[in-house]
Amino acid sequence: MANVPLMPKATAVWLVENTSLSFRQIADFCHLHELEVKGIADGDVAAGIKGLDPITGGQLTREEIEKGEKDADHRLKILESKVNIQVQKSTSGPRYTPVSRRGDRPDAIAWLLRHHPELPDSAIMKLVGTTKSTINAVRDRSHWNASNIKPVDPVSLGICSQLALDFAVQKAARKAGRPAADQAPARTLIPASEVEGTAAHAAAQAAEEQPTFAATEAAPREVEPTYDADSVFAKLKSLKRTPEGGE
């Protein structure tokens, strides 16, 4: 991607006023639309903007401008800086906390110190967006508002997310070498059937009070008799009719 000149509209204003370059050449160099450059020339666009000289700014040379004025098809090339300026990336510091939530930070710090003592101060600083001196003041009860500090979950206060808190706790547990079994169990919501005063709880109580029929009250099953072949044939012989004059 080509480099964009500093303050493109101001540069375009200066080129329109001080050179005979075409609108297309100025538009290509300043990364503007050709009609926008035409509007600058007509005074409809960029009114009140002071022109910026790209020559003194080290973005163009006078020879490059003369080439463009002689050849309408010549595309202006911006000068590359000989100094490689490293772009400094923002370091990962304490997260931003809204102004409306900053008064709740001592409560969140107290909760983290009580329920997750394995968390280092650096992790608490990132979660809550505070300083180490504030953490030490809450820990030592030397905070100016120590009498009113009450431990409150930072997730419920909206200071940090549950995902960020769980990740920080797991990371601290791994660094401490504590196995996963020793970690505190995840908190879950209480089922509605266990909360008194709810419809689900009333339905569960009614189901427990209904009588149940035990399987022992059923009638015992009859034992099927076993037959012997000799006894069967003996019975058949007794029932056999005489061959003559039976009636």
PDB file of C-alpha atoms in Angstrom, residues 103-225:
ATOM      1  CA  GLY A 103     -15.330   3.923  43.494  1.00  0.00           C
ATOM      2  CA  ASP A 104     -16.046   0.166  43.509  1.00  0.00           C
ATOM      3  CA  ARG A 105     -12.456  -0.874  42.882  1.00  0.00           C
ATOM      4  CA  PRO A 106     -11.468  -1.179  46.589  1.00  0.00           C
ATOM      5  CA  ASP A 107     -14.430  -3.541  47.117  1.00  0.00           C
ATOM      6  CA  ALA A 108     -13.323  -5.645  44.145  1.00  0.00           C
ATOM      7  CA  ILE A 109      -9.718  -5.698  45.388  1.00  0.00           C
ATOM      8  CA  ALA A 110     -10.869  -6.867  48.830  1.00  0.00           C
ATOM      9  CA  TRP A 111     -12.899  -9.661  47.247  1.00  0.00           C
ATOM     10  CA  LEU A 112      -9.977 -10.867  45.137  1.00  0.00           C
ATOM     11  CA  LEU A 113      -7.597 -10.786  48.098  1.00  0.00           C
ATOM     12  CA  ARG A 114     -10.021 -12.825  50.203  1.00  0.00           C
ATOM     13  CA  HIS A 115     -11.211 -15.435  47.691  1.00  0.00           C
ATOM     14  CA  HIS A 116      -8.163 -15.690  45.416  1.00  0.00           C
ATOM     15  CA  PRO A 117      -5.034 -15.065  47.492  1.00  0.00           C
ATOM     16  CA  GLU A 118      -3.001 -16.921  44.844  1.00  0.00           C
ATOM     17  CA  LEU A 119      -3.444 -14.018  42.414  1.00  0.00           C
ATOM     18  CA  PRO A 120      -0.328 -11.816  42.169  1.00  0.00           C
ATOM     19  CA  ASP A 121      -0.653  -8.061  42.432  1.00  0.00           C
ATOM     20  CA  SER A 122       0.054  -7.692  38.705  1.00  0.00           C
ATOM     21  CA  ALA A 123      -3.000  -9.833  37.851  1.00  0.00           C
ATOM     22  CA  ILE A 124      -5.222  -7.824  40.202  1.00  0.00           C
ATOM     23  CA  MET A 125      -3.941  -4.611  38.634  1.00  0.00           C
ATOM     24  CA  LYS A 126      -4.962  -5.820  35.174  1.00  0.00           C
ATOM     25  CA  LEU A 127      -8.345  -7.128  36.274  1.00  0.00           C
ATOM     26  CA  VAL A 128      -9.419  -4.138  38.321  1.00  0.00           C
ATOM     27  CA  GLY A 129      -7.365  -1.384  36.670  1.00  0.00           C
ATOM     28  CA  THR A 130      -5.691  -0.172  39.830  1.00  0.00           C
ATOM     29  CA  THR A 131      -2.230   0.443  41.237  1.00  0.00           C
ATOM     30  CA  LYS A 132      -0.030  -1.603  43.539  1.00  0.00           C
ATOM     31  CA  SER A 133      -0.169   1.029  46.274  1.00  0.00           C
ATOM     32  CA  THR A 134      -3.972   0.798  46.340  1.00  0.00           C
ATOM     33  CA  ILE A 135      -3.801  -2.991  46.606  1.00  0.00           C
ATOM     34  CA  ASN A 136      -1.358  -2.760  49.517  1.00  0.00           C
ATOM     35  CA  ALA A 137      -3.563  -0.164  51.215  1.00  0.00           C
ATOM     36  CA  VAL A 138      -6.602  -2.453  50.981  1.00  0.00           C
ATOM     37  CA  ARG A 139      -4.569  -5.445  52.151  1.00  0.00           C
ATOM     38  CA  ASP A 140      -3.089  -3.583  55.150  1.00  0.00           C
ATOM     39  CA  ARG A 141      -6.396  -1.885  55.993  1.00  0.00           C
ATOM     40  CA  SER A 142      -4.635   1.494  55.640  1.00  0.00           C
ATOM     41  CA  HIS A 143      -6.932   2.710  52.890  1.00  0.00           C
ATOM     42  CA  TRP A 144      -8.581   6.071  53.588  1.00  0.00           C
ATOM     43  CA  ASN A 145     -12.017   4.415  53.206  1.00  0.00           C
ATOM     44  CA  ALA A 146     -11.113   1.127  54.888  1.00  0.00           C
ATOM     45  CA  SER A 147     -14.118   1.213  57.228  1.00  0.00           C
ATOM     46  CA  ASN A 148     -16.550   1.195  54.292  1.00  0.00           C
ATOM     47  CA  ILE A 149     -14.804  -1.373  52.074  1.00  0.00           C
ATOM     48  CA  LYS A 150     -16.835  -4.554  51.611  1.00  0.00           C
ATOM     49  CA  PRO A 151     -15.662  -7.466  49.443  1.00  0.00           C
ATOM     50  CA  VAL A 152     -17.785  -7.571  46.289  1.00  0.00           C
ATOM     51  CA  ASP A 153     -17.312  -9.778  43.216  1.00  0.00           C
ATOM     52  CA  PRO A 154     -15.731  -7.623  40.469  1.00  0.00           C
ATOM     53  CA  VAL A 155     -17.784  -9.469  37.845  1.00  0.00           C
ATOM     54  CA  SER A 156     -21.049  -8.419  39.485  1.00  0.00           C
ATOM     55  CA  LEU A 157     -19.707  -4.847  39.695  1.00  0.00           C
ATOM     56  CA  GLY A 158     -19.001  -4.855  35.962  1.00  0.00           C
ATOM     57  CA  ILE A 159     -15.284  -4.138  36.447  1.00  0.00           C
ATOM     58  CA  CYS A 160     -14.064  -7.292  34.686  1.00  0.00           C
ATOM     59  CA  SER A 161     -15.563 -10.251  32.835  1.00  0.00           C
ATOM     60  CA  GLN A 162     -15.986 -13.746  34.237  1.00  0.00           C
ATOM     61  CA  LEU A 163     -13.809 -15.109  31.443  1.00  0.00           C
ATOM     62  CA  ALA A 164     -10.910 -12.793  32.332  1.00  0.00           C
ATOM     63  CA  LEU A 165     -11.227 -13.658  36.025  1.00  0.00           C
ATOM     64  CA  ASP A 166     -11.263 -17.417  35.381  1.00  0.00           C
ATOM     65  CA  PHE A 167      -8.263 -17.141  33.072  1.00  0.00           C
ATOM     66  CA  ALA A 168      -6.269 -15.186  35.665  1.00  0.00           C
ATOM     67  CA  VAL A 169      -7.143 -17.671  38.427  1.00  0.00           C
ATOM     68  CA  GLN A 170      -6.177 -20.673  36.293  1.00  0.00           C
ATOM     69  CA  LYS A 171      -2.910 -19.033  35.269  1.00  0.00           C
ATOM     70  CA  ALA A 172      -2.043 -18.270  38.894  1.00  0.00           C
ATOM     71  CA  ALA A 173      -2.879 -21.843  39.910  1.00  0.00           C
ATOM     72  CA  ARG A 174      -0.592 -23.268  37.218  1.00  0.00           C
ATOM     73  CA  LYS A 175       2.271 -21.032  38.300  1.00  0.00           C
ATOM     74  CA  ALA A 176       1.772 -22.088  41.911  1.00  0.00           C
ATOM     75  CA  GLY A 177       1.911 -25.746  40.858  1.00  0.00           C
ATOM     76  CA  ARG A 178      -1.445 -26.522  42.387  1.00  0.00           C
ATOM     77  CA  PRO A 179      -3.289 -29.415  40.700  1.00  0.00           C
ATOM     78  CA  ALA A 180      -6.662 -28.844  39.154  1.00  0.00           C
ATOM     79  CA  ALA A 181      -8.380 -30.907  41.857  1.00  0.00           C
ATOM     80  CA  ASP A 182      -7.372 -28.368  44.508  1.00  0.00           C
ATOM     81  CA  GLN A 183      -8.965 -25.517  42.633  1.00  0.00           C
ATOM     82  CA  ALA A 184     -12.227 -24.165  43.924  1.00  0.00           C
ATOM     83  CA  PRO A 185     -15.243 -25.694  42.174  1.00  0.00           C
ATOM     84  CA  ALA A 186     -17.003 -23.567  39.638  1.00  0.00           C
ATOM     85  CA  ARG A 187     -19.985 -21.711  41.034  1.00  0.00           C
ATOM     86  CA  THR A 188     -23.314 -22.609  39.475  1.00  0.00           C
ATOM     87  CA  LEU A 189     -26.827 -21.283  39.891  1.00  0.00           C
ATOM     88  CA  ILE A 190     -29.062 -22.960  42.476  1.00  0.00           C
ATOM     89  CA  PRO A 191     -31.821 -25.022  40.806  1.00  0.00           C
ATOM     90  CA  ALA A 192     -35.239 -23.396  40.924  1.00  0.00           C
ATOM     91  CA  SER A 193     -36.662 -26.477  42.661  1.00  0.00           C
ATOM     92  CA  GLU A 194     -34.432 -25.765  45.697  1.00  0.00           C
ATOM     93  CA  VAL A 195     -35.443 -22.122  46.074  1.00  0.00           C
ATOM     94  CA  GLU A 196     -38.345 -21.673  48.462  1.00  0.00           C
ATOM     95  CA  GLY A 197     -41.282 -19.652  47.268  1.00  0.00           C
ATOM     96  CA  THR A 198     -40.973 -20.611  43.597  1.00  0.00           C
ATOM     97  CA  ALA A 199     -43.451 -22.650  41.574  1.00  0.00           C
ATOM     98  CA  ALA A 200     -40.799 -25.273  40.827  1.00  0.00           C
ATOM     99  CA  HIS A 201     -40.127 -25.727  44.547  1.00  0.00           C
ATOM    100  CA  ALA A 202     -43.864 -26.144  45.280  1.00  0.00           C
ATOM    101  CA  ALA A 203     -44.199 -28.727  42.491  1.00  0.00           C
ATOM    102  CA  ALA A 204     -41.228 -30.676  43.840  1.00  0.00           C
ATOM    103  CA  GLN A 205     -42.707 -30.687  47.364  1.00  0.00           C
ATOM    104  CA  ALA A 206     -46.075 -31.902  46.032  1.00  0.00           C
ATOM    105  CA  ALA A 207     -44.373 -34.710  44.109  1.00  0.00           C
ATOM    106  CA  GLU A 208     -42.568 -35.867  47.260  1.00  0.00           C
ATOM    107  CA  GLU A 209     -45.830 -35.956  49.270  1.00  0.00           C
ATOM    108  CA  GLN A 210     -47.679 -38.227  46.797  1.00  0.00           C
ATOM    109  CA  PRO A 211     -47.958 -41.890  47.991  1.00  0.00           C
ATOM    110  CA  THR A 212     -45.791 -44.405  46.261  1.00  0.00           C
ATOM    111  CA  PHE A 213     -46.557 -48.075  45.845  1.00  0.00           C
ATOM    112  CA  ALA A 214     -43.802 -50.458  46.793  1.00  0.00           C
ATOM    113  CA  ALA A 215     -43.070 -53.429  44.662  1.00  0.00           C
ATOM    114  CA  THR A 216     -43.414 -55.708  47.709  1.00  0.00           C
ATOM    115  CA  GLU A 217     -47.189 -55.079  47.878  1.00  0.00           C
ATOM    116  CA  ALA A 218     -47.754 -56.903  44.592  1.00  0.00           C
ATOM    117  CA  ALA A 219     -49.220 -60.426  44.747  1.00  0.00           C
ATOM    118  CA  PRO A 220     -46.616 -63.201  44.770  1.00  0.00           C
ATOM    119  CA  ARG A 221     -46.256 -64.993  41.489  1.00  0.00           C
ATOM    120  CA  GLU A 222     -47.482 -68.610  41.353  1.00  0.00           C
ATOM    121  CA  VAL A 223     -44.852 -71.255  40.887  1.00  0.00           C
ATOM    122  CA  GLU A 224     -45.491 -73.259  37.744  1.00  0.00           C
ATOM    123  CA  PRO A 225     -45.766 -77.015  38.428  1.00  0.00           C
TER     124      PRO A 225
END
